[in-house]
PDB file of C-alpha atoms in Angstrom:
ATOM      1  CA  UNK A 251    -231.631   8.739 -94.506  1.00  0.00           C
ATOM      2  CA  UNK A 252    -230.900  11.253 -97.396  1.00  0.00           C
ATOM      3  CA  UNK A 253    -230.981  14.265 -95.793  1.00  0.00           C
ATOM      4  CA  UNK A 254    -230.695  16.532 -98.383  1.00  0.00           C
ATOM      5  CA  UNK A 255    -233.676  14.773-100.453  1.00  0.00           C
ATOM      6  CA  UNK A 256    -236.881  17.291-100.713  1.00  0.00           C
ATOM      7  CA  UNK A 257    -239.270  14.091-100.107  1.00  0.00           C
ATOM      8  CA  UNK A 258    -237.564  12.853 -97.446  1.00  0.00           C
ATOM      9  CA  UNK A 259    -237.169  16.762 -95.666  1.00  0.00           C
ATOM     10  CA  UNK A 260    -240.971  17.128 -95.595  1.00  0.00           C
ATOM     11  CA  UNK A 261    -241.895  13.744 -94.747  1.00  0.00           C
ATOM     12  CA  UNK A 262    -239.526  14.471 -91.388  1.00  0.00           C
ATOM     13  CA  UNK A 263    -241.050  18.216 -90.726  1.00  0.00           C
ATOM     14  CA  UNK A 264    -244.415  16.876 -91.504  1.00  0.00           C
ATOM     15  CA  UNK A 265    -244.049  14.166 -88.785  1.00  0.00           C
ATOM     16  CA  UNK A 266    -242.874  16.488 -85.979  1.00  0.00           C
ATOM     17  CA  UNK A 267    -245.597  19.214 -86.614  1.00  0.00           C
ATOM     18  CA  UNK A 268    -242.238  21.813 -87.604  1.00  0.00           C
ATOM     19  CA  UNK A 269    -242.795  24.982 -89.871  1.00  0.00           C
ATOM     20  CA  UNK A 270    -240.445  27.214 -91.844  1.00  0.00           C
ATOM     21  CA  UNK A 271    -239.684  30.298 -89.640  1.00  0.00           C
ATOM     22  CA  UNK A 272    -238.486  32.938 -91.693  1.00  0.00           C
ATOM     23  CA  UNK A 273    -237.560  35.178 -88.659  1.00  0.00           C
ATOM     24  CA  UNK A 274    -234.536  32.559 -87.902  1.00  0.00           C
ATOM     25  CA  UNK A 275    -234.028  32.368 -91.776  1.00  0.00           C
ATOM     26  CA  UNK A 276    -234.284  28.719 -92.049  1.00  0.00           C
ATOM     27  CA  UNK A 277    -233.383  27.622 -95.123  1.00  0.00           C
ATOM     28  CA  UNK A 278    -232.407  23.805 -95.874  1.00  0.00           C
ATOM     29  CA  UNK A 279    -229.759  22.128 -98.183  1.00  0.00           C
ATOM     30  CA  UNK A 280    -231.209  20.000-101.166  1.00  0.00           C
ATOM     31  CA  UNK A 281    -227.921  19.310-102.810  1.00  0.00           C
ATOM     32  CA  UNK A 282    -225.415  16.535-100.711  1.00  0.00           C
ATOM     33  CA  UNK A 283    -222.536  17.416-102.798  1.00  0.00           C
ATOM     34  CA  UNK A 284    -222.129  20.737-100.321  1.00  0.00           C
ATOM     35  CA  UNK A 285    -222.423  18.988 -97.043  1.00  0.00           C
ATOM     36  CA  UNK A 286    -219.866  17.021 -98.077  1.00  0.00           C
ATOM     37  CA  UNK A 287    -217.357  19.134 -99.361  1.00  0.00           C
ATOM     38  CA  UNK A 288    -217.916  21.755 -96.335  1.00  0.00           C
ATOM     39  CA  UNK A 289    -216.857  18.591 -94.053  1.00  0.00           C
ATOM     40  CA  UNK A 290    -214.210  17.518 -95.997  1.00  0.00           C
ATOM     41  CA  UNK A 291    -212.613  21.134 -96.048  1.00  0.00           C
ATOM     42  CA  UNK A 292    -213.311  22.495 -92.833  1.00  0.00           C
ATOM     43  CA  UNK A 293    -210.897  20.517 -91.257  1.00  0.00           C
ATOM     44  CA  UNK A 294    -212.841  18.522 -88.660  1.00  0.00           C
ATOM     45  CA  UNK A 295    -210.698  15.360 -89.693  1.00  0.00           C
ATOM     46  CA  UNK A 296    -207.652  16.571 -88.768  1.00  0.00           C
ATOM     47  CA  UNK A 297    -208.741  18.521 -85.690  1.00  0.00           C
ATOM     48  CA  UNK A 298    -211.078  15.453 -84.625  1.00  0.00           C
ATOM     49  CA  UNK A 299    -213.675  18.177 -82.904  1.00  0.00           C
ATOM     50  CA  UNK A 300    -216.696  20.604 -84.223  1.00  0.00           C
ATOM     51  CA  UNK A 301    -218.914  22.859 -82.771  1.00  0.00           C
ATOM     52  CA  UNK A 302    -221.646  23.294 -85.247  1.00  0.00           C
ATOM     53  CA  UNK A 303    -224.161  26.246 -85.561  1.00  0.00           C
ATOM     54  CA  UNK A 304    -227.518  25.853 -86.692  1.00  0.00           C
ATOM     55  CA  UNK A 305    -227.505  22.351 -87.796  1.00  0.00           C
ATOM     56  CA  UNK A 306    -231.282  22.459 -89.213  1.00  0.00           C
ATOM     57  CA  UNK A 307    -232.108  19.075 -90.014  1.00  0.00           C
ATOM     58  CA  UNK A 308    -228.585  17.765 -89.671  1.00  0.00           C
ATOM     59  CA  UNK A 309    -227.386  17.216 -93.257  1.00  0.00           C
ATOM     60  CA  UNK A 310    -224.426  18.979 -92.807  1.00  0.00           C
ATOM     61  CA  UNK A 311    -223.959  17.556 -88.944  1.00  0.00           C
ATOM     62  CA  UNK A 312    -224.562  13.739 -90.203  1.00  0.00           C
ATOM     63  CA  UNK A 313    -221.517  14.444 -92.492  1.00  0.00           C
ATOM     64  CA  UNK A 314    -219.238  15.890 -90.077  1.00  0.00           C
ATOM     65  CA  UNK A 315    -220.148  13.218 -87.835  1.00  0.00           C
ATOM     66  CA  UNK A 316    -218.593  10.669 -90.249  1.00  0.00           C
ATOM     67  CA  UNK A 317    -215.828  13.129 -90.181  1.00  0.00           C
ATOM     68  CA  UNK A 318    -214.769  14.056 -87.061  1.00  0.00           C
ATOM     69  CA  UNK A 319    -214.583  11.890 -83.558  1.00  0.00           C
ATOM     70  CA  UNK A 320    -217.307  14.682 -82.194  1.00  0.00           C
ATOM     71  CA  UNK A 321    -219.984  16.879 -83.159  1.00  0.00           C
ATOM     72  CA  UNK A 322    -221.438  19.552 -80.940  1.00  0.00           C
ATOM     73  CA  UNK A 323    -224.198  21.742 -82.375  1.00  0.00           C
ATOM     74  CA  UNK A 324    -225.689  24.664 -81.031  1.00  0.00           C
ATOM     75  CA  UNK A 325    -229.696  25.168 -82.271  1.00  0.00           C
ATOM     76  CA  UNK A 326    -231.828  28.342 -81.331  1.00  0.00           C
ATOM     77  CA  UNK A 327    -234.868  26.559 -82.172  1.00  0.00           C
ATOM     78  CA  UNK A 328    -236.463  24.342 -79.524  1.00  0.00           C
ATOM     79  CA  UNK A 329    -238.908  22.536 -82.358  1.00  0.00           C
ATOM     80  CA  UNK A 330    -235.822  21.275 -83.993  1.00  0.00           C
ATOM     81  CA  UNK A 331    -234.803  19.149 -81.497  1.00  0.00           C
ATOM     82  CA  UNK A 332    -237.120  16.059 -81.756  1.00  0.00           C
ATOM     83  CA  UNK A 333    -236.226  16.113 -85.273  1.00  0.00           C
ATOM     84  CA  UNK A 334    -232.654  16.170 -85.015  1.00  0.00           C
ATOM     85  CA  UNK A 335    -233.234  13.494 -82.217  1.00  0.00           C
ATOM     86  CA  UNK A 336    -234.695  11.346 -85.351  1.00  0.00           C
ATOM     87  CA  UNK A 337    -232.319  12.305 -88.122  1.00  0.00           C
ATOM     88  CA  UNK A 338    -229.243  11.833 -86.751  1.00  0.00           C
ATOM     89  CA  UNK A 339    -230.083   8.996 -84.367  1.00  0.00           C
ATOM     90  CA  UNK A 340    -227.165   6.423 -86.052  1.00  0.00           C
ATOM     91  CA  UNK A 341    -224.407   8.823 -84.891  1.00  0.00           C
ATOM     92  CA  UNK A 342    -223.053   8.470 -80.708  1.00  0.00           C
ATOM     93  CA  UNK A 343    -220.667  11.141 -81.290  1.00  0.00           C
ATOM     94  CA  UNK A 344    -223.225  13.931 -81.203  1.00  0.00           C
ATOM     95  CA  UNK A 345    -224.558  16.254 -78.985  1.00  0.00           C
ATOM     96  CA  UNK A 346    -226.685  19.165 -79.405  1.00  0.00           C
ATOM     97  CA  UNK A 347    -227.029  22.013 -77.337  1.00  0.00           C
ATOM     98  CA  UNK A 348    -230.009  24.065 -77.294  1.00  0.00           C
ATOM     99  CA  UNK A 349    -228.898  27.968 -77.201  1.00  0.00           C
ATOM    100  CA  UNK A 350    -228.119  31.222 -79.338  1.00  0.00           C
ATOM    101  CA  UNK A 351    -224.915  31.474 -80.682  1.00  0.00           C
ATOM    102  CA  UNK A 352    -224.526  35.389 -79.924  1.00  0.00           C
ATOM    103  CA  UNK A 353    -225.283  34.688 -75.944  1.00  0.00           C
ATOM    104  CA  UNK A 354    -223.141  31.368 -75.223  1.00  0.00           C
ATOM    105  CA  UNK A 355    -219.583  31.849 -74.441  1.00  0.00           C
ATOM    106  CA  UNK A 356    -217.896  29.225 -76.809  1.00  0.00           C
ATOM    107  CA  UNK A 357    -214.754  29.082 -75.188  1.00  0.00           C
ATOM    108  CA  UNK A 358    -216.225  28.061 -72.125  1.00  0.00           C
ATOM    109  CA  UNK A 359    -218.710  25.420 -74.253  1.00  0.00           C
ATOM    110  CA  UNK A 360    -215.144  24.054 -76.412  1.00  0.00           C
ATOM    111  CA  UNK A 361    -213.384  23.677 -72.901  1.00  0.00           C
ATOM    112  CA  UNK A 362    -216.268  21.987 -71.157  1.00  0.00           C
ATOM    113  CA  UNK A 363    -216.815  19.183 -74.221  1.00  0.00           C
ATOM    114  CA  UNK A 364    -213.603  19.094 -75.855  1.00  0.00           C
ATOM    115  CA  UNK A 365    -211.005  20.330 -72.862  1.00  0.00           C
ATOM    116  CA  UNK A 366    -207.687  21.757 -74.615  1.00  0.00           C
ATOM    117  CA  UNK A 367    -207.810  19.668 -77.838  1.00  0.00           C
ATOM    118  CA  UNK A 368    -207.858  21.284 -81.296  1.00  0.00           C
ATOM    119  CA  UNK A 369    -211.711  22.405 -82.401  1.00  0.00           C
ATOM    120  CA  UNK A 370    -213.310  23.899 -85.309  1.00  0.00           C
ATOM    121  CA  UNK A 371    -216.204  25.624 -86.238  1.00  0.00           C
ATOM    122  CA  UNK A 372    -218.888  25.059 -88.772  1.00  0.00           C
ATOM    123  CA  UNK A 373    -222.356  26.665 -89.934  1.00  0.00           C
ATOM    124  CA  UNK A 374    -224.727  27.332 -92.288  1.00  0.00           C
ATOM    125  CA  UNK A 375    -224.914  30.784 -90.821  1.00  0.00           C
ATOM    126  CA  UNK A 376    -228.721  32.791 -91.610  1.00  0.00           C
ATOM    127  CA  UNK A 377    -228.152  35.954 -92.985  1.00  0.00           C
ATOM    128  CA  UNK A 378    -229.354  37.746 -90.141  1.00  0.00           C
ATOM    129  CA  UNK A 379    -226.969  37.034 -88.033  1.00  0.00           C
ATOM    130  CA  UNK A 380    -224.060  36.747 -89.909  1.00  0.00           C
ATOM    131  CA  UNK A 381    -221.442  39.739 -88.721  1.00  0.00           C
ATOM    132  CA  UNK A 382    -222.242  39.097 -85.175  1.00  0.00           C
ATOM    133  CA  UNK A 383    -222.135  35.362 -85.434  1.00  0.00           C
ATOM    134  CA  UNK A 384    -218.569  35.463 -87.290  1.00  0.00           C
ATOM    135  CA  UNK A 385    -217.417  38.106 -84.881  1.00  0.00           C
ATOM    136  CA  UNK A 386    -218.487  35.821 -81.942  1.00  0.00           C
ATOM    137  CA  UNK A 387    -216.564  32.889 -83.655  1.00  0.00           C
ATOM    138  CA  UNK A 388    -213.705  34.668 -83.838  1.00  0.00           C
ATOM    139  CA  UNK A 389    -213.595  36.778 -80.514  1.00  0.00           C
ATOM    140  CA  UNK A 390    -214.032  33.127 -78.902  1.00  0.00           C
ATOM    141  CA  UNK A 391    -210.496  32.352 -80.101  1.00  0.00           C
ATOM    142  CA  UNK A 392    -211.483  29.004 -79.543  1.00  0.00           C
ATOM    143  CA  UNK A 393    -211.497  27.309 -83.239  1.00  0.00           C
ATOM    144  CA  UNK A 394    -208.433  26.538 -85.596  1.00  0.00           C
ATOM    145  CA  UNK A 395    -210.630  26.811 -88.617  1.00  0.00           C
ATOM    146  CA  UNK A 396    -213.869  28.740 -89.075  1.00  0.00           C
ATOM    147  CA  UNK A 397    -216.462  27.515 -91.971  1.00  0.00           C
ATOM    148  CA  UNK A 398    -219.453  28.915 -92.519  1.00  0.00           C
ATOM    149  CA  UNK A 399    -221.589  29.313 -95.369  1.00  0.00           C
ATOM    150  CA  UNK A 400    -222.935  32.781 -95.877  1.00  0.00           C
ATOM    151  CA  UNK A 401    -224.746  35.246 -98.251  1.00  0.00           C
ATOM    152  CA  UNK A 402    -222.008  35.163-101.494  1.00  0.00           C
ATOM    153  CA  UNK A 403    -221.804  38.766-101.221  1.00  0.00           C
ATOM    154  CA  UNK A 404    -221.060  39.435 -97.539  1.00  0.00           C
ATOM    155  CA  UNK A 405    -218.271  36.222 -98.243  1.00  0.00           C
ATOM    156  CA  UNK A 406    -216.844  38.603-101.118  1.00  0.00           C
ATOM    157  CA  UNK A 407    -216.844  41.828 -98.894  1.00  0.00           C
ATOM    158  CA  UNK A 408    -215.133  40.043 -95.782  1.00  0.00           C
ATOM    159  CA  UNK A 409    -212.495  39.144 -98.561  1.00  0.00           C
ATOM    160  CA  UNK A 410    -212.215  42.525-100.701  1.00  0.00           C
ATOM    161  CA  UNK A 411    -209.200  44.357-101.170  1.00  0.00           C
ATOM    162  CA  UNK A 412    -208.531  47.997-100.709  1.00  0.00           C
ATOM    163  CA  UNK A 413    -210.292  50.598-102.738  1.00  0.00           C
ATOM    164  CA  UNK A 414    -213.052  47.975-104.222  1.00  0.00           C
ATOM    165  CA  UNK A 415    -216.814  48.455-103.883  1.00  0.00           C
ATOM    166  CA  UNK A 416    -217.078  45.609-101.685  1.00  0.00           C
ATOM    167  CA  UNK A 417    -214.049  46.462 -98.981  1.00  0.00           C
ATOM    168  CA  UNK A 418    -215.838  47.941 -95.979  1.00  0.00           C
ATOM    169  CA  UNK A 419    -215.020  48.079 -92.334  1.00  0.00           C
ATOM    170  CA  UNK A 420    -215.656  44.547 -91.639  1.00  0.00           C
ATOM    171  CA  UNK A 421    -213.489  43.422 -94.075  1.00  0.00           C
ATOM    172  CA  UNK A 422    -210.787  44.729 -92.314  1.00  0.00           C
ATOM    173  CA  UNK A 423    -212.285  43.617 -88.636  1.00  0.00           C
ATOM    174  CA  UNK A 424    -212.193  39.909 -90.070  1.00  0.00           C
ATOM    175  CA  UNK A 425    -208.831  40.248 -91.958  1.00  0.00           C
ATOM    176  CA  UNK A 426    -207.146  41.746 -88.946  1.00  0.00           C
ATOM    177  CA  UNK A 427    -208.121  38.770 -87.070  1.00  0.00           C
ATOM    178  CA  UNK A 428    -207.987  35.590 -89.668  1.00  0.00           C
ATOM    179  CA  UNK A 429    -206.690  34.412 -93.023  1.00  0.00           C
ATOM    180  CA  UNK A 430    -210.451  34.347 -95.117  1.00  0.00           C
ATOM    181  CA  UNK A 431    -211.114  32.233 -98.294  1.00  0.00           C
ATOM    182  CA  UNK A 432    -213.850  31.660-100.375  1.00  0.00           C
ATOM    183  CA  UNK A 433    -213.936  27.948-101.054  1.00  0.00           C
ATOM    184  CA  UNK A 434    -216.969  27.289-103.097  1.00  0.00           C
ATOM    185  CA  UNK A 435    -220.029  29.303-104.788  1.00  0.00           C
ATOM    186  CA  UNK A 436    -224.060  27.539-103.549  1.00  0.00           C
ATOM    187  CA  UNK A 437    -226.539  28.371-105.610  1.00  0.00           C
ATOM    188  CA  UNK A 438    -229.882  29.104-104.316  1.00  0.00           C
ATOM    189  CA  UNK A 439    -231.540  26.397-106.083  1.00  0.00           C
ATOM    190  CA  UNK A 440    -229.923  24.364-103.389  1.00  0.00           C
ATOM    191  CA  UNK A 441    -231.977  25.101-100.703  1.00  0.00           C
ATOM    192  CA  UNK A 442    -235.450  25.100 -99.678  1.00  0.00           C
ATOM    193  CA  UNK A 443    -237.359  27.170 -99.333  1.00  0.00           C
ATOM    194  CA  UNK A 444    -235.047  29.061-101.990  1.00  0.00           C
ATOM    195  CA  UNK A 445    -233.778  32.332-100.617  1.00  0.00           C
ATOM    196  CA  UNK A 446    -233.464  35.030-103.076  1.00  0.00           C
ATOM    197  CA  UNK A 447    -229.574  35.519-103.455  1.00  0.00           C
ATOM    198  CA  UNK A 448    -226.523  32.778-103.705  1.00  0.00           C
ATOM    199  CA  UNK A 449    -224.437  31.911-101.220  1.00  0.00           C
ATOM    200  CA  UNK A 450    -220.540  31.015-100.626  1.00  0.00           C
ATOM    201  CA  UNK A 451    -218.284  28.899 -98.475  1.00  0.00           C
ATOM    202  CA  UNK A 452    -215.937  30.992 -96.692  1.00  0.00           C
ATOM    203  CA  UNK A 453    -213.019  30.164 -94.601  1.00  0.00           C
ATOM    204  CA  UNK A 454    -211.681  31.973 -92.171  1.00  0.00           C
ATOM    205  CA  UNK A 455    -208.391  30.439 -90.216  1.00  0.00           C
ATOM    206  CA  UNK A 456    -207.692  32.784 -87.119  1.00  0.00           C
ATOM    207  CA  UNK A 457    -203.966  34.388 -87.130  1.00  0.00           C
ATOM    208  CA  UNK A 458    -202.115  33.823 -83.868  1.00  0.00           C
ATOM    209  CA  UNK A 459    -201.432  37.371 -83.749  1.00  0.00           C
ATOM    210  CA  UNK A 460    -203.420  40.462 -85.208  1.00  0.00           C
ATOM    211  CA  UNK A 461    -202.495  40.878 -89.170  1.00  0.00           C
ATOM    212  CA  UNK A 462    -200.884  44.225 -88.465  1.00  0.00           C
ATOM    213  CA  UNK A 463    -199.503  45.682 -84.885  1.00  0.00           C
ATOM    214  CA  UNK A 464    -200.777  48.797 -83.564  1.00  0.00           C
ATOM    215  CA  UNK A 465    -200.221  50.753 -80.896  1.00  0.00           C
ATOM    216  CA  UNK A 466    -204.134  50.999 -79.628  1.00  0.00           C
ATOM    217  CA  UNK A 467    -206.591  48.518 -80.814  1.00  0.00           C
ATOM    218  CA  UNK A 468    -209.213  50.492 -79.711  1.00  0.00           C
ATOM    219  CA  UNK A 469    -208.230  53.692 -81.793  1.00  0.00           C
ATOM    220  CA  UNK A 470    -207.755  51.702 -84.469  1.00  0.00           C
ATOM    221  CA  UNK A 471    -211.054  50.402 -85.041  1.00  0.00           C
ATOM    222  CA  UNK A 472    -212.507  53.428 -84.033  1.00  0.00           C
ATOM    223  CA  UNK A 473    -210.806  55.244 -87.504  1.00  0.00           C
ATOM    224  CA  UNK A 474    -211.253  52.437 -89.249  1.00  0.00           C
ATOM    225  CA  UNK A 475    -215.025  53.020 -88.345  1.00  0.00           C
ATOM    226  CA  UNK A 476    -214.992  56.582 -88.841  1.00  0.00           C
ATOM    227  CA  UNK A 477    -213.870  55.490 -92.593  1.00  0.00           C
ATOM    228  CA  UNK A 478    -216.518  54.068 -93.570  1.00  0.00           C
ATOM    229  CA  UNK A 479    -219.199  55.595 -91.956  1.00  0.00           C
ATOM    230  CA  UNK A 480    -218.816  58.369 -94.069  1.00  0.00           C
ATOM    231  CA  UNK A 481    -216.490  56.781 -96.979  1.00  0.00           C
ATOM    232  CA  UNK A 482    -217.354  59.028 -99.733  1.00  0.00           C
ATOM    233  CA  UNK A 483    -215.613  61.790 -97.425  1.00  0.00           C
ATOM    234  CA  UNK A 484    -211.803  62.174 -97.586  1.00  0.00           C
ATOM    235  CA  UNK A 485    -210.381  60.965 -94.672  1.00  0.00           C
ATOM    236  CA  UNK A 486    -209.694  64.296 -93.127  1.00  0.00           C
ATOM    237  CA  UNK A 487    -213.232  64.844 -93.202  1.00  0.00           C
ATOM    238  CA  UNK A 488    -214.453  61.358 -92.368  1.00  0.00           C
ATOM    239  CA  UNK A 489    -211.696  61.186 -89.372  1.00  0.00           C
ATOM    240  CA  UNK A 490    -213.348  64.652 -87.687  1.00  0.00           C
ATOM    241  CA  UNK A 491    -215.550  63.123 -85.024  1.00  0.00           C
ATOM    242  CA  UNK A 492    -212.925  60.780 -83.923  1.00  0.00           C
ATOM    243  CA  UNK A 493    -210.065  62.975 -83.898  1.00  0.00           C
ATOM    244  CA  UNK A 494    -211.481  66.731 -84.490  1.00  0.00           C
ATOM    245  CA  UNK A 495    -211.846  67.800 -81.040  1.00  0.00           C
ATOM    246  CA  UNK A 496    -208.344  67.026 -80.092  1.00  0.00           C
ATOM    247  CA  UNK A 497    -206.443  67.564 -83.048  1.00  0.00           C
ATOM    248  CA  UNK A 498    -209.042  69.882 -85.101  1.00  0.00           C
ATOM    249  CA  UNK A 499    -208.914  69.317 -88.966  1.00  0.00           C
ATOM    250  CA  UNK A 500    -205.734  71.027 -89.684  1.00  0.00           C
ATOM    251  CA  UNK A 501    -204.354  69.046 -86.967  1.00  0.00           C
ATOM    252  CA  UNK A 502    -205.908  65.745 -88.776  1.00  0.00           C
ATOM    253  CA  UNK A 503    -204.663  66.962 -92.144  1.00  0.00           C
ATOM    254  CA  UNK A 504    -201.404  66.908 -90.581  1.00  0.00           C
ATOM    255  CA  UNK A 505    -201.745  63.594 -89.046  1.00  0.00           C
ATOM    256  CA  UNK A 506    -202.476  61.927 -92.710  1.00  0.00           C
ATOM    257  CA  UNK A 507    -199.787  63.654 -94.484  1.00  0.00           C
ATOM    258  CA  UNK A 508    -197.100  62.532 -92.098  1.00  0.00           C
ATOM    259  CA  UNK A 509    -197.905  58.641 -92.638  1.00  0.00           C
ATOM    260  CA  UNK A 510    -197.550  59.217 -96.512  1.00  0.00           C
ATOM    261  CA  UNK A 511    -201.183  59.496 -97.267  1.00  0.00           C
ATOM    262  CA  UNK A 512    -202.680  62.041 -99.775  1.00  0.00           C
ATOM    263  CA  UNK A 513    -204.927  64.454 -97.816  1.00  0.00           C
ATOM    264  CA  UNK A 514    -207.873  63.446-100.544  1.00  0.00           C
ATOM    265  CA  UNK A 515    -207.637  59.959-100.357  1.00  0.00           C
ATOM    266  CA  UNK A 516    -210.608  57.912 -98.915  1.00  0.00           C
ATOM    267  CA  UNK A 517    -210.596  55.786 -96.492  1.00  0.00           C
ATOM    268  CA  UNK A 518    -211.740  52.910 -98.441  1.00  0.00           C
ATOM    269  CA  UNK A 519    -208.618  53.097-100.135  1.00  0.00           C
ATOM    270  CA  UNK A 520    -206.510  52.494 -96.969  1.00  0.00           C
ATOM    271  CA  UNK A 521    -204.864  48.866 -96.128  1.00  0.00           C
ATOM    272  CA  UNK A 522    -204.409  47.131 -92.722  1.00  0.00           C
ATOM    273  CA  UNK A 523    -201.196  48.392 -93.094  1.00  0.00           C
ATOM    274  CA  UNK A 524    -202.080  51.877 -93.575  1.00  0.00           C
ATOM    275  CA  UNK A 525    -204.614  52.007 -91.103  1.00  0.00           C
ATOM    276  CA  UNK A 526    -202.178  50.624 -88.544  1.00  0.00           C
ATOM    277  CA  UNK A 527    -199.573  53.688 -89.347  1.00  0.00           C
ATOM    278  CA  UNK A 528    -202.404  56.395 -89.189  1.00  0.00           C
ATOM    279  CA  UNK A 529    -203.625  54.414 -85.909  1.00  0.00           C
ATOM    280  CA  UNK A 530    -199.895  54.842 -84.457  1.00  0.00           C
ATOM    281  CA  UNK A 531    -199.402  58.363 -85.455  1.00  0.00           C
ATOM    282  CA  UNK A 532    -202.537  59.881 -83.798  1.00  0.00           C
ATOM    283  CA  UNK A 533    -201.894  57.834 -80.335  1.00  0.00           C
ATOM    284  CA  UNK A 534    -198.535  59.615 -80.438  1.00  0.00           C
ATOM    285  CA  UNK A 535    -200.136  63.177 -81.509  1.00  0.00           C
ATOM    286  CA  UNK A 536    -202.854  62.409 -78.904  1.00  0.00           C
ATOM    287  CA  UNK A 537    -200.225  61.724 -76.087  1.00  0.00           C
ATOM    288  CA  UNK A 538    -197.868  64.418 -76.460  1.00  0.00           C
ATOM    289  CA  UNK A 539    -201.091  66.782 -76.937  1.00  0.00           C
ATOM    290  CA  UNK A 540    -202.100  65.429 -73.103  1.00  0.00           C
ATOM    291  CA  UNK A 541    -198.927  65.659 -71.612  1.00  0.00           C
ATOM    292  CA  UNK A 542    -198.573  69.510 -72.915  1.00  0.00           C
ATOM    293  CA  UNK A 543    -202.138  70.862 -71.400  1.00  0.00           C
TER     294      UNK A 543
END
């Protein structure tokens, strides 16, 4: 069964009664050349286990069943079931497990089907749900390789680069956390129903340890938040309601021009790197400032 053939997608969802819902954003693949080369480079050979999100019909679960020794998928929608009972009937080394992705806890799901052994994750991710669902993938800590295919432009903004229109504060949560790669452009002539921008297969392979060290994880997300809430501030303005009661803004000013920062810059325009050094600095102004009241 061609899963990725229009005819042969209706005929299926005709049978079983099932209608597009476009609150879930349900959009399905009509080209087999990207099933294929999302299984073939999301490294389910190698690691021999997959936990799959939103597997739709199962075109892209039928290939990483001929990939991998096991496929579990994870499917919010209950009317899906049946069909994926029908489509992907040939393959014993599948499971699916009915559930939302943003309320399982998918270390506890990868230790109860797979034990210890080496996992990784795949999806065709809806837009809607696309930051938390990565940031659930990769708080898990549970996957060697992350592959999901996502709106092209949030897969270019998880991989900009410091002081581009596209580098935001989510870039920086997902490159503190894991190596991301674009691996392939999708057209949106590939799916129906057609959604109304491309998409892109992005990679994300978790670090073993956070891209930069910092003293307070917490603080530094916090700036890094702070940033970009208000990013066409200079930092000493944008940092104020983090920072401005304790240190006040000449106390802030301070604080940037003792990393090596220019007191105008933007915070768009600060690295991992840079972040980490600002993050450092204040915990130390912030510390000595308690222990002298």
């Amino acid at each position: 069964m061609n899963l990725c053939d229009i005819d042969v997608i209706r005929a299926v969802l005709a049978k079983h009664g099932f209608h597009f819902s476009k609150s879930l954003g349900q959009n399905f693949l009509t080209d087999v050349t990207v099933p294929q080369r999302i299984a073939a480079k999301s490294g389910a050979a190698q690691a021999g286990n997959v936990v799959e999100v939103g597997p739709g019909m199962g075109c892209l679960t039928a290939e990483l069943c001929r990939t991998a020794e096991r496929v579990v998928a994870v499917e919010l929608d209950r009317a899906l079931l049946p069909v994926l009972d029908e489509t992907l009937a040939e393959f014993d080394n599948f499971e699916v497990v009915q559930g939302d992705v943003l309320a399982l806890d998918l270390a506890a799901l990868c230790a109860e089907k797979f034990g210890d052994a080496h996992t990784v994750a795949c999806a065709n991710l809806p837009y809607y749900i696309t930051t938390p669902a990565i940031t659930a993938l990769l708080e898990s800590r549970a996957f060697d390789k992350i592959t999901v295919m996502v709106q092209k432009e949030v897969a270019q903004r998880i991989c900009a680069a410091p002081g581009t229109a596209a580098y935001s504060a989510f870039s920086i949560y997902v490159q503190y956390h894991a190596a991301a790669e674009i691996l392939f452009d999708v057209p949106a002539d590939c799916f129906v129903p057609r959604p109304k921008v491309d998409s892109a297969v992005l990679q994300l392979t978790p670090l073993p340890q956070p891209a930069v060290e910092t003293q307070d994880e917490k603080l530094f997300f916090a700036l890094v938040r702070a940033a970009f809430n208000m990013r066409r501030k200079t930092l000493v303005n944008a940092l104020g309601p983090v920072l401005g009661g304790a240190l006040g803004k000449d106390g802030i000013t301070a604080l940037i021009e003792s990393v090596g920062l220019d007191t105008r810059v933007r915070g768009e325009r600060l690295s991992l790197a840079d972040f980490a050094r600002l993050t450092d600095a204040a915990a130390e102004r912030l510390k000595t400032q308690q222990e002298t009241q």
